PDB file of C-alpha atoms in Angstrom:
ATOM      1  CA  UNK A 562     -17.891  36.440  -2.774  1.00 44.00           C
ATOM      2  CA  UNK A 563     -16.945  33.134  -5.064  1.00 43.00           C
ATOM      3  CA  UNK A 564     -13.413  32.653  -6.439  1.00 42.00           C
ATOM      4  CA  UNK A 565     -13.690  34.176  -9.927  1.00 47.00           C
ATOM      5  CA  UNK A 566     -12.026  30.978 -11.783  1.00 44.00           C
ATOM      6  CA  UNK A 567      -8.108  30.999 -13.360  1.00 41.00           C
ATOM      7  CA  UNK A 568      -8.276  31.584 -17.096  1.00 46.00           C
ATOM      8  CA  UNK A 569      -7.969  28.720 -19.351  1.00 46.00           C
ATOM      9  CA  UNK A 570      -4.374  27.371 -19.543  1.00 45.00           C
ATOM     10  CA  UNK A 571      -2.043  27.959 -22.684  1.00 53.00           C
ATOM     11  CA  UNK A 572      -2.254  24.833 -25.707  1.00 55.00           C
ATOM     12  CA  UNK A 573       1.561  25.030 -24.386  1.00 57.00           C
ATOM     13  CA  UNK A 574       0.964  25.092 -20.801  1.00 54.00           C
ATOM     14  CA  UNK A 575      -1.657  22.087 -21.319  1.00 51.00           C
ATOM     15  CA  UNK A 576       0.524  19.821 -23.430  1.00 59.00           C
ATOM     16  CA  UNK A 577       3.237  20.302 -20.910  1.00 57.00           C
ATOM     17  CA  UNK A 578       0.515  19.059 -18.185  1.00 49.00           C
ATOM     18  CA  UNK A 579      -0.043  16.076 -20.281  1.00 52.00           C
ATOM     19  CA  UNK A 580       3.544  15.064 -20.658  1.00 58.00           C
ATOM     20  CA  UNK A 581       4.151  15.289 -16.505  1.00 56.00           C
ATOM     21  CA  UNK A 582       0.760  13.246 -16.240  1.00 50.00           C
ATOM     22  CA  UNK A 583       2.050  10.721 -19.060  1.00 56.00           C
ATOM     23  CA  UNK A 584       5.598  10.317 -17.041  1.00 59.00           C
ATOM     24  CA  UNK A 585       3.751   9.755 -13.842  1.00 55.00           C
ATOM     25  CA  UNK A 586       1.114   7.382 -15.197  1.00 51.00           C
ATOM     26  CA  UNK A 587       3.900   5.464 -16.784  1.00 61.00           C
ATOM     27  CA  UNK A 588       6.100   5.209 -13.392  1.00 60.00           C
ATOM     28  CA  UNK A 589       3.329   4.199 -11.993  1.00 57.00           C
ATOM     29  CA  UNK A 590       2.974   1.347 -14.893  1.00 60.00           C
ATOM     30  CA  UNK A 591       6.507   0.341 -14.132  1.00 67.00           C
ATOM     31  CA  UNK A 592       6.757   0.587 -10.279  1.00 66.00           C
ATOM     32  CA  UNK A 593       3.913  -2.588 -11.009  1.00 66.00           C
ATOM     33  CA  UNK A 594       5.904  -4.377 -13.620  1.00 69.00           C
ATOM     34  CA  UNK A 595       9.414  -4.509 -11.082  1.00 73.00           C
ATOM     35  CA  UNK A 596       7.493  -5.039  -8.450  1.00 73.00           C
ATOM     36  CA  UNK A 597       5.898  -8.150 -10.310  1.00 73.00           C
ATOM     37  CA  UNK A 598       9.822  -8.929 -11.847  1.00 75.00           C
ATOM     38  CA  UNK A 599      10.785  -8.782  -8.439  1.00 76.00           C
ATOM     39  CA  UNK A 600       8.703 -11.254  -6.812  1.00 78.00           C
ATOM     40  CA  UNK A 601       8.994 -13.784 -10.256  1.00 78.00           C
ATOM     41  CA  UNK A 602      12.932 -13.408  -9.733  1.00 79.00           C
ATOM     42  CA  UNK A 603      12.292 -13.722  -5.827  1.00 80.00           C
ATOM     43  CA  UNK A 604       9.851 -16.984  -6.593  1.00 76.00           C
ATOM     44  CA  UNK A 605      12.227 -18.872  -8.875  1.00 82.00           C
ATOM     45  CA  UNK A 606      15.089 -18.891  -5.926  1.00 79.00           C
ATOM     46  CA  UNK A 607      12.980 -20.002  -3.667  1.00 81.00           C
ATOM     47  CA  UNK A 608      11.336 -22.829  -5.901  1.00 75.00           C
ATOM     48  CA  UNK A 609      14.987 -23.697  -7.182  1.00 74.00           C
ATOM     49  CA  UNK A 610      16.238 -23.595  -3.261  1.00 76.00           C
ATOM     50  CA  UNK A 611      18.847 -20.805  -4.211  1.00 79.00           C
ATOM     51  CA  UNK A 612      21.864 -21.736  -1.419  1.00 85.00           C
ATOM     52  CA  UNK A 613      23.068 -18.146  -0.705  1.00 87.00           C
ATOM     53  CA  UNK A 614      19.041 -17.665  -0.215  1.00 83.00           C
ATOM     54  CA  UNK A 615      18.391 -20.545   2.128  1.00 85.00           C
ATOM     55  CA  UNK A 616      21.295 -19.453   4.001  1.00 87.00           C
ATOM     56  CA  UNK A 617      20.531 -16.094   4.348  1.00 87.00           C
ATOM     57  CA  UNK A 618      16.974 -17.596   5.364  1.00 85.00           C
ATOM     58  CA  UNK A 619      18.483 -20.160   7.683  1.00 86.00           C
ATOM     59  CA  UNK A 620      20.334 -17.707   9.360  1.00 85.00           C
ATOM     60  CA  UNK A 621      18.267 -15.071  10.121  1.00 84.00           C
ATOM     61  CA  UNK A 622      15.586 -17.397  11.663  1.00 83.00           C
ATOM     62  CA  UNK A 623      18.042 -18.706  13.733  1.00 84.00           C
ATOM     63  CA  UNK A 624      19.774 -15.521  15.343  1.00 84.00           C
ATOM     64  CA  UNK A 625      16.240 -14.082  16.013  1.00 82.00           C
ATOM     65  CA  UNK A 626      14.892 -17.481  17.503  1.00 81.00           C
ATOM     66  CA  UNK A 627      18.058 -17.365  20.087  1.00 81.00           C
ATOM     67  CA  UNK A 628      17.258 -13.971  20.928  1.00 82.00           C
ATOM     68  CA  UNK A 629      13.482 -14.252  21.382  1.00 80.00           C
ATOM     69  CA  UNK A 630      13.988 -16.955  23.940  1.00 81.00           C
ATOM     70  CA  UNK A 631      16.620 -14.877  25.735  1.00 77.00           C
ATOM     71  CA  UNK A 632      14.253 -11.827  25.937  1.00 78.00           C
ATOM     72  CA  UNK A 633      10.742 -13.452  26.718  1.00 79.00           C
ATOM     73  CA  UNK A 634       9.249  -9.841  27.889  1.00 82.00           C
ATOM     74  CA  UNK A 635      10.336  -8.467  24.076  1.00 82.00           C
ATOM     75  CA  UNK A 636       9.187 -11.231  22.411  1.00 84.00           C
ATOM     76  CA  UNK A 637       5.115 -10.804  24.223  1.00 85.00           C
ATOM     77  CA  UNK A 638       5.893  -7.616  22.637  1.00 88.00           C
ATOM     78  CA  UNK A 639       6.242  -8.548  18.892  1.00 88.00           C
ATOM     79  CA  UNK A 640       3.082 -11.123  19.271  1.00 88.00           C
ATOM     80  CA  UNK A 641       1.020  -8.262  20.560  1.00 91.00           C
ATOM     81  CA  UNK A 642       1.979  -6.503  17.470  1.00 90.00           C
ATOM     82  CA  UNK A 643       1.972  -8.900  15.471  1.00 87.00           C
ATOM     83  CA  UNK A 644      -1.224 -10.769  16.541  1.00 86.00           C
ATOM     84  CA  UNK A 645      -3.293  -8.011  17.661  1.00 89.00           C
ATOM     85  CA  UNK A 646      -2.329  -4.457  16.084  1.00 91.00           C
ATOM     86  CA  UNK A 647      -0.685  -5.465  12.504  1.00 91.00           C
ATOM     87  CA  UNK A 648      -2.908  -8.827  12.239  1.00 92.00           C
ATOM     88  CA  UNK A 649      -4.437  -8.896   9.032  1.00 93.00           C
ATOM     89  CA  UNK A 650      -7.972  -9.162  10.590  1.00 94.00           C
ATOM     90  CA  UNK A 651      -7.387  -5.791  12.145  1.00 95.00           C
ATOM     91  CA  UNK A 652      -6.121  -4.284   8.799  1.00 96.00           C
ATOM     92  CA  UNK A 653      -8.440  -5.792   6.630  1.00 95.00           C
ATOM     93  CA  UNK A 654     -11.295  -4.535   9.297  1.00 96.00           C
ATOM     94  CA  UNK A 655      -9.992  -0.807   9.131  1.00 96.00           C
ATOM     95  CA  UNK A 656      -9.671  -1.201   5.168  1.00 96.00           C
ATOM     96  CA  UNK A 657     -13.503  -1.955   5.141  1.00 96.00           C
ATOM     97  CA  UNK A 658     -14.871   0.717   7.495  1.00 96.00           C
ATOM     98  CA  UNK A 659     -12.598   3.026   5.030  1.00 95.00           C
ATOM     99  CA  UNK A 660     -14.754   1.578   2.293  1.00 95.00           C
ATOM    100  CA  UNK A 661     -17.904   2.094   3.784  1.00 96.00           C
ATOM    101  CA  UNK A 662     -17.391   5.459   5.158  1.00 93.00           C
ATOM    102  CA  UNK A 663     -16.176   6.192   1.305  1.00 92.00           C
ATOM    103  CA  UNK A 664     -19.472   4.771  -0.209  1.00 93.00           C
ATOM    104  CA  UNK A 665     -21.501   7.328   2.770  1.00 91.00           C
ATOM    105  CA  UNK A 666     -19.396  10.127   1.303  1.00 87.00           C
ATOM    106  CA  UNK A 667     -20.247   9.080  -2.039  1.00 87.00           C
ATOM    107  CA  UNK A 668     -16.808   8.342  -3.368  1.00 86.00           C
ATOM    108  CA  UNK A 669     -18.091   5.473  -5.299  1.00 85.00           C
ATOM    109  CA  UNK A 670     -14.688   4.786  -7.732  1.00 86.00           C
ATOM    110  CA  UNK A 671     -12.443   5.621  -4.506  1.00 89.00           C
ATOM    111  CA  UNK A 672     -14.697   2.820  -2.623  1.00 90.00           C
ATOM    112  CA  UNK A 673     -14.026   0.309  -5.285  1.00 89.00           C
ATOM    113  CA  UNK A 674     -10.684   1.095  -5.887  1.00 90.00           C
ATOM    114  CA  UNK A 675     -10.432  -0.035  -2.272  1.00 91.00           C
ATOM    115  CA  UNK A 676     -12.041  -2.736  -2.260  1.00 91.00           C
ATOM    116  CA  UNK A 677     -11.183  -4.042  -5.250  1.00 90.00           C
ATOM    117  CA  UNK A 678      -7.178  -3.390  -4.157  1.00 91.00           C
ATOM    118  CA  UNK A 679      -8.008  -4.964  -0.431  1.00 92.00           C
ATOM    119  CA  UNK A 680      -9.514  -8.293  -2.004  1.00 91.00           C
ATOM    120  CA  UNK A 681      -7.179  -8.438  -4.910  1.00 89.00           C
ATOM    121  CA  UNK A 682      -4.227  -8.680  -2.571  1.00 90.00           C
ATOM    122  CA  UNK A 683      -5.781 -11.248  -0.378  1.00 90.00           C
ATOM    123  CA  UNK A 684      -6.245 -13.717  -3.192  1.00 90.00           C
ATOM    124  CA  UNK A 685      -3.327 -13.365  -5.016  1.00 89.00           C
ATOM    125  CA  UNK A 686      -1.469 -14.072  -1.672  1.00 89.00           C
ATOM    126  CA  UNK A 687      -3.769 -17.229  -1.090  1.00 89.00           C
ATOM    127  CA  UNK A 688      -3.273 -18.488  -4.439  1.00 89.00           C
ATOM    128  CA  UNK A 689       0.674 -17.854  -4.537  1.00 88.00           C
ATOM    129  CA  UNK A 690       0.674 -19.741  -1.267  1.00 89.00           C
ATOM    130  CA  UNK A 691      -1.442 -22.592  -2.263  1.00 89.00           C
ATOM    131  CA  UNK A 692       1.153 -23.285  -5.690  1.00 86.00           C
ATOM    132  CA  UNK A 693       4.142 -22.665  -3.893  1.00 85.00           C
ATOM    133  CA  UNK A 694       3.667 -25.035  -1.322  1.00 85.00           C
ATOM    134  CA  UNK A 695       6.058 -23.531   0.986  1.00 87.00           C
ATOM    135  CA  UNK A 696       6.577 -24.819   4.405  1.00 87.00           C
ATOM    136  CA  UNK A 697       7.484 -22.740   7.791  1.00 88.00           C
ATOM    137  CA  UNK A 698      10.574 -22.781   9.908  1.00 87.00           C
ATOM    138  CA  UNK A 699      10.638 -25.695  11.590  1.00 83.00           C
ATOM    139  CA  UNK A 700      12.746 -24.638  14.973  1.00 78.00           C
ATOM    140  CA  UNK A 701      14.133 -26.648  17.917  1.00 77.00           C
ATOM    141  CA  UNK A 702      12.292 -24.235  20.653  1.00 77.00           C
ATOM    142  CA  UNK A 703       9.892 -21.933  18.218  1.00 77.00           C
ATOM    143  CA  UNK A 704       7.981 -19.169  19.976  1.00 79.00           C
ATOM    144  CA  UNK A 705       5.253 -19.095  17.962  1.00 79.00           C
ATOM    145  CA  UNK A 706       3.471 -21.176  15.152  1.00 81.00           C
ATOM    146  CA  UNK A 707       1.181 -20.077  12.799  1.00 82.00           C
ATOM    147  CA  UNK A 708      -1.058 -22.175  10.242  1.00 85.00           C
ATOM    148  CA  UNK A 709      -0.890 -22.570   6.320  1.00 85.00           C
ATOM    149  CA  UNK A 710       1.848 -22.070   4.116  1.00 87.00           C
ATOM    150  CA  UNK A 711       4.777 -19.538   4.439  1.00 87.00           C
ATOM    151  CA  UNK A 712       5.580 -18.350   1.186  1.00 90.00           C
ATOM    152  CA  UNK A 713       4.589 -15.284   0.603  1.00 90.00           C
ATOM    153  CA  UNK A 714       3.744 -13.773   4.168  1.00 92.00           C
ATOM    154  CA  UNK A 715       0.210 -13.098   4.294  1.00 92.00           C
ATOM    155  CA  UNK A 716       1.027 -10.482   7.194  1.00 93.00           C
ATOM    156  CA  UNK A 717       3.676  -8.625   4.946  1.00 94.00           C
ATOM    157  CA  UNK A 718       1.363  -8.863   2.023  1.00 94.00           C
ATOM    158  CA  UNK A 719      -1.885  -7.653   4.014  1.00 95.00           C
ATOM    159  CA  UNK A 720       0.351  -4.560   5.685  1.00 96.00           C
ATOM    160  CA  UNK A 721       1.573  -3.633   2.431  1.00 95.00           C
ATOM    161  CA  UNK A 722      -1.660  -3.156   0.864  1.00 95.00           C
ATOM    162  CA  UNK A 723      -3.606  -1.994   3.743  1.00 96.00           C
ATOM    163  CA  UNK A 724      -1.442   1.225   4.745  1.00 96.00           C
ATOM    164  CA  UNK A 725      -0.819   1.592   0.800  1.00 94.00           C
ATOM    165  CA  UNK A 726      -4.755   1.954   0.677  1.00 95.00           C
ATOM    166  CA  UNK A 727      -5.404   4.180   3.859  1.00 95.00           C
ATOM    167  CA  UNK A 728      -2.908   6.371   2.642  1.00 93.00           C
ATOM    168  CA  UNK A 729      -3.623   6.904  -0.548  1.00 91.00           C
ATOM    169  CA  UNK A 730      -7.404   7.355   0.216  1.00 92.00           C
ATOM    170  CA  UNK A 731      -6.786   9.767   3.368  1.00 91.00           C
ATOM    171  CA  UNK A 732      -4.096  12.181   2.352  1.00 90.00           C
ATOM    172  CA  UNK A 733      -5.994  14.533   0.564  1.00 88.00           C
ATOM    173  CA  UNK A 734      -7.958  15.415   4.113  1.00 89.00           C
ATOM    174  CA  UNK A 735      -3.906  15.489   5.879  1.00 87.00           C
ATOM    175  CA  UNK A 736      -2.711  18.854   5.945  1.00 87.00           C
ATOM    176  CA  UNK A 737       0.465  18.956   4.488  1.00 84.00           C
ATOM    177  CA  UNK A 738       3.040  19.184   6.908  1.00 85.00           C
ATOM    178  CA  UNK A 739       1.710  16.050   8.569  1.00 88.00           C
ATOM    179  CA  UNK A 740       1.956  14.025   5.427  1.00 88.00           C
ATOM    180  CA  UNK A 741       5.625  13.070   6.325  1.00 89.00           C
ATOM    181  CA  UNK A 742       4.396  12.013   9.573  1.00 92.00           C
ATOM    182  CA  UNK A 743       1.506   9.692   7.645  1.00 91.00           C
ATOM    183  CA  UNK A 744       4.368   7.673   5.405  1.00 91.00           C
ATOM    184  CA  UNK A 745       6.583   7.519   8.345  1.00 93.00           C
ATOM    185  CA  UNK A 746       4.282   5.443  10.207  1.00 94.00           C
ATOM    186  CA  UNK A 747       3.029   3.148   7.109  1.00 94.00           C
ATOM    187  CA  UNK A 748       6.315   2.473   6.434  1.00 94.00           C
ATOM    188  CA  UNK A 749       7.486   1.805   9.884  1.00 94.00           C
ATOM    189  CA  UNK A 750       4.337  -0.404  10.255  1.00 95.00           C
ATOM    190  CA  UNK A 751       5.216  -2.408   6.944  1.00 95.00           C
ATOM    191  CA  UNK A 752       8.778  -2.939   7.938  1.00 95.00           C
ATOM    192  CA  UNK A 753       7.559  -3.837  11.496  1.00 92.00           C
ATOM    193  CA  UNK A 754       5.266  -6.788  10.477  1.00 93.00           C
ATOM    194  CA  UNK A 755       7.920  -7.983   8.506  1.00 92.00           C
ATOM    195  CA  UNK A 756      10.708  -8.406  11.384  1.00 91.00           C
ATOM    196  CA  UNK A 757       7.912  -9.436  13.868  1.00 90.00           C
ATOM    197  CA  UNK A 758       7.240 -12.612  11.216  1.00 90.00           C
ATOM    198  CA  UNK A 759      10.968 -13.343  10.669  1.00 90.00           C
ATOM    199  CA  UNK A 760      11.797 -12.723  14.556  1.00 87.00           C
ATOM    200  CA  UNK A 761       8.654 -14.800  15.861  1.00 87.00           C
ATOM    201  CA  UNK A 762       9.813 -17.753  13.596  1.00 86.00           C
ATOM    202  CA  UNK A 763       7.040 -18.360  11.659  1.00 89.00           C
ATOM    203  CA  UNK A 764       8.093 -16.915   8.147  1.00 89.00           C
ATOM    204  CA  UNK A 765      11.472 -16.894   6.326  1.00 89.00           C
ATOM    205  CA  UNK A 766      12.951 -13.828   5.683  1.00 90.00           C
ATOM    206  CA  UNK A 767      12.149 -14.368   1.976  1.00 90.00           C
ATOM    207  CA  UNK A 768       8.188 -15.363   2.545  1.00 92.00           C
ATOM    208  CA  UNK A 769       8.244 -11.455   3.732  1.00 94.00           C
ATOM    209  CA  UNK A 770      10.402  -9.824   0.641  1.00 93.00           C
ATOM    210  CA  UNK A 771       8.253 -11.881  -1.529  1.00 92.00           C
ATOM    211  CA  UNK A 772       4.993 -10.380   0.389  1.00 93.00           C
ATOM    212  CA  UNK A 773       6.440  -6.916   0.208  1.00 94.00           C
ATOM    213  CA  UNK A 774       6.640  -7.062  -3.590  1.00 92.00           C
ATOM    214  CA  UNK A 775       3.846  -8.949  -4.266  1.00 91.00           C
ATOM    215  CA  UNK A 776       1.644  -6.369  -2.439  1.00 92.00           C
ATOM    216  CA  UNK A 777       3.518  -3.405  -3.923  1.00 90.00           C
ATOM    217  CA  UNK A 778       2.800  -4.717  -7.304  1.00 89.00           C
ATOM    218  CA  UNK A 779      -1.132  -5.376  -6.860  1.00 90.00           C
ATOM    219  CA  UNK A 780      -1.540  -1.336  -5.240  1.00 91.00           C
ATOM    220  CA  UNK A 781       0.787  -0.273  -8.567  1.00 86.00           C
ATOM    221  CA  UNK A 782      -1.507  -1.778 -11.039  1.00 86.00           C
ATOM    222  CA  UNK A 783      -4.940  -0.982  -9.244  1.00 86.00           C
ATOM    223  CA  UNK A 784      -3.839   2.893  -8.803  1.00 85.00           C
ATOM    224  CA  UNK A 785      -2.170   2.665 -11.952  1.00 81.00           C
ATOM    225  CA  UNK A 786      -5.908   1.597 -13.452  1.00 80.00           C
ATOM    226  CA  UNK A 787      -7.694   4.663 -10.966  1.00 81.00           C
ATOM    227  CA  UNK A 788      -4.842   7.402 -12.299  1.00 78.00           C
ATOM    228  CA  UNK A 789      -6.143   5.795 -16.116  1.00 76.00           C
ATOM    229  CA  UNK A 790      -9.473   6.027 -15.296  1.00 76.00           C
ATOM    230  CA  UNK A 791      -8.853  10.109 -14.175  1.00 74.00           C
ATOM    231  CA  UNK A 792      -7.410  10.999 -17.317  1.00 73.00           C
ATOM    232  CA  UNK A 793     -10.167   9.067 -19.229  1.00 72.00           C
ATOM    233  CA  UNK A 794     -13.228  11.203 -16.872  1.00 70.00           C
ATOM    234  CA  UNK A 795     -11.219  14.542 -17.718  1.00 70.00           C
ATOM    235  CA  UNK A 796     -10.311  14.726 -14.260  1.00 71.00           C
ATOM    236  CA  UNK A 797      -7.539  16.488 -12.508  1.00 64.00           C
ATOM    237  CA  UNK A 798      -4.103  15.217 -12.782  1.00 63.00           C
ATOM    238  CA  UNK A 799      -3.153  14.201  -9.107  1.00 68.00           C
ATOM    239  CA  UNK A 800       0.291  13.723  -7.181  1.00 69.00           C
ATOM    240  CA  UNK A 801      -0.406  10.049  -6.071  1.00 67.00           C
ATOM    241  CA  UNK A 802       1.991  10.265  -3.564  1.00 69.00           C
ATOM    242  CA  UNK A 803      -0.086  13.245  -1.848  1.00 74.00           C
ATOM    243  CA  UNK A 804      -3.351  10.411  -2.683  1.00 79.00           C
ATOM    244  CA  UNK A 805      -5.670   9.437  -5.314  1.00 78.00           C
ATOM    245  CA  UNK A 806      -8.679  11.733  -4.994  1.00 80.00           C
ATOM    246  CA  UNK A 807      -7.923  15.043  -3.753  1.00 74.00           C
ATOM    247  CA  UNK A 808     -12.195  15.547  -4.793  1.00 73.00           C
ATOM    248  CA  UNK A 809     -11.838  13.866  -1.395  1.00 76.00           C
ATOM    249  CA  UNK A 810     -11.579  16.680   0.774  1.00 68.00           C
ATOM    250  CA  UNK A 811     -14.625  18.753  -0.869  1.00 65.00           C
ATOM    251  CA  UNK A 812     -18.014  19.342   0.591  1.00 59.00           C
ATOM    252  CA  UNK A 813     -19.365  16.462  -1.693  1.00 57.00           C
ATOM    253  CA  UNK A 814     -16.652  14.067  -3.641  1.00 59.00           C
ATOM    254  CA  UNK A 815     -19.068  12.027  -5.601  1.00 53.00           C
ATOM    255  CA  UNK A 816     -20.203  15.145  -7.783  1.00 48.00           C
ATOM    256  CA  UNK A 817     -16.455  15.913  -9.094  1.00 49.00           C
ATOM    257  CA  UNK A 818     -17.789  17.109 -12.365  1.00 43.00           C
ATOM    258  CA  UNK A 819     -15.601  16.180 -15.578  1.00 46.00           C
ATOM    259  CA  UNK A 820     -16.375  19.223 -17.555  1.00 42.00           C
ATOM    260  CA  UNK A 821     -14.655  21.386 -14.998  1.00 40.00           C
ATOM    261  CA  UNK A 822     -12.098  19.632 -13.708  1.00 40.00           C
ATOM    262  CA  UNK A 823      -9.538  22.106 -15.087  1.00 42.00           C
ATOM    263  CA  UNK A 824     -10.666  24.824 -13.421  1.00 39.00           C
ATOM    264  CA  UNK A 825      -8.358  26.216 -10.378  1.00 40.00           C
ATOM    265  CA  UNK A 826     -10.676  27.010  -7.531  1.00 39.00           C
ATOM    266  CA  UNK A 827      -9.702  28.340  -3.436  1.00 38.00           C
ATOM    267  CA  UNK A 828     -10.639  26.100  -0.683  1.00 42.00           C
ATOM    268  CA  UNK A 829     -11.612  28.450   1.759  1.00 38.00           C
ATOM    269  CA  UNK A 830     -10.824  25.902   4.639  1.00 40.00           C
ATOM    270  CA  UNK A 831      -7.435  25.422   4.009  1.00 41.00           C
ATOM    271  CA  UNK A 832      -6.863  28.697   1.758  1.00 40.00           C
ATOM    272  CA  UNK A 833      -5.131  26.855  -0.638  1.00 44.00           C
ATOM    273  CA  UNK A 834      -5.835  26.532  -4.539  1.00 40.00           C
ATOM    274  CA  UNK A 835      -6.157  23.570  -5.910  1.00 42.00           C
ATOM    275  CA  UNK A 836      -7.030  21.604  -9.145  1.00 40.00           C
ATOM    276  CA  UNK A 837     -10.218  20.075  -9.848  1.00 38.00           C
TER     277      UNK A 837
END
């Protein structure tokens, strides 16, 4: 027997809907624009060569350098994670099968959204490397070296967006009281790439703040534009930090229809209601 649908909400109840979707749309808006003040403010130190900055720099690379060389088995450790399990090829790969499996599900905004949010990051990170110029630590005994320019990290950068966009996307099929679990382990993950740059010698501990930021700031705007888009379709208002497309979870999440998107319906697999 079908779900007999909720009646339709109150003017009041509707306009106070609005209003919580407004203030989230907006934070969303402004998590982007201090992200983006962030890294400007973060950029002009390190083009000016800020001293309490360099040193800061100077001085973590050095007390991580002495202890990589004094704990050789530890330091294998952070290139395995750094080269092999957090390397950007191995995000970026796990970003596109994402994609594609979205586009076979027939999430076709969801798909571009991540696409658009994987390849947006990469080449904003390649251009802000190719104007700042940035060179690496140059260390007596380094431990590792890496190619290219150093500010911003490319790893950092790449993390950021990559777990930013695999969570977002895959939430809605999480059940709930996992979801912690989920952010604990992107976050751990993004912090982890960082240190492993910094502590392998090849970035400055700034290249990886300034990746951080710059990353945050290009998943801010893009799911700022997919929460925009929502609201235009006559979608659902969403909790983006539960994901973008709770549609996701559905039978088929490419025929969300507009028209009925305010209408409270049961899932009977997880016999909970929730809004379309």
């Amino acid at each position: 027997m079908s779900a007999r649908p909720a009646p339709p909400a109150s003017r009041g109840t509707r306009r106070d809907a609005d209003r919580r979707f407004g203030i989230r749309l907006f934070g969303s808006a402004a998590a982007a624009a201090v992200a983006a003040v962030l890294f400007g403010l973060l950029l002009v130190l390190v083009e000016s060569g800020w001293q309490p900055l360099r040193r800061l720099d100077a001085g973590a690379a050095r007390w991580l350098n002495r202890t990589a060389l004094d704990h050789p088995a530890w330091t294998g450790t952070l290139r395995f994670f750094s080269d092999v399990v957090w390397d950007p090829v191995t995000l970026r790969a796990a970003v596109a099968v994402l994609t594609l499996w979205l586009v076979y599900r027939r999430a076709w905004r969801l798909a571009a959204w991540s696409a658009v949010t994987a390849i947006a990051g990469g080449l904003t990170g390649l251009l802000a490397k190719t104007v700042v110029e940035r060179a690496r630590p140059a260390l007596p005994d380094p431990v590792a070296h890496a190619p290219g320019f150093s500010f911003p990290s490319g790893h950092a950068m790449t993390a950021t967006t990559s777990f930013a966009i695999l969570l977002l996307v895959l939430l809605p099929l999480v059940r709930r009281g996992l979801r912690p679990l989920f952010w604990a382990v992107a976050v751990v993950s993004v912090l982890g790439v960082g240190f492993t740059r910094i502590a392998l010698g090849v970035h400055w501990f700034s290249d990886v703040v300034g990746g951080w930021t710059l990353g945050l700031a290009v998943v801010a705007l893009t799911g700022w534009s997919f929460e925009a888009w929502r609201a235009d379709a006559g979608l659902g208002r969403t909790e983006v930090a539960e994901g973008l497309e709770p549609e996701l979870s559905g039978d088929d999440p490419g025929s969300a229809d507009p028209e009925s998107s305010d209408t409270e319906r049961t899932d009977p697999a997880r016999g909970e209601r929730s809004q379309r």
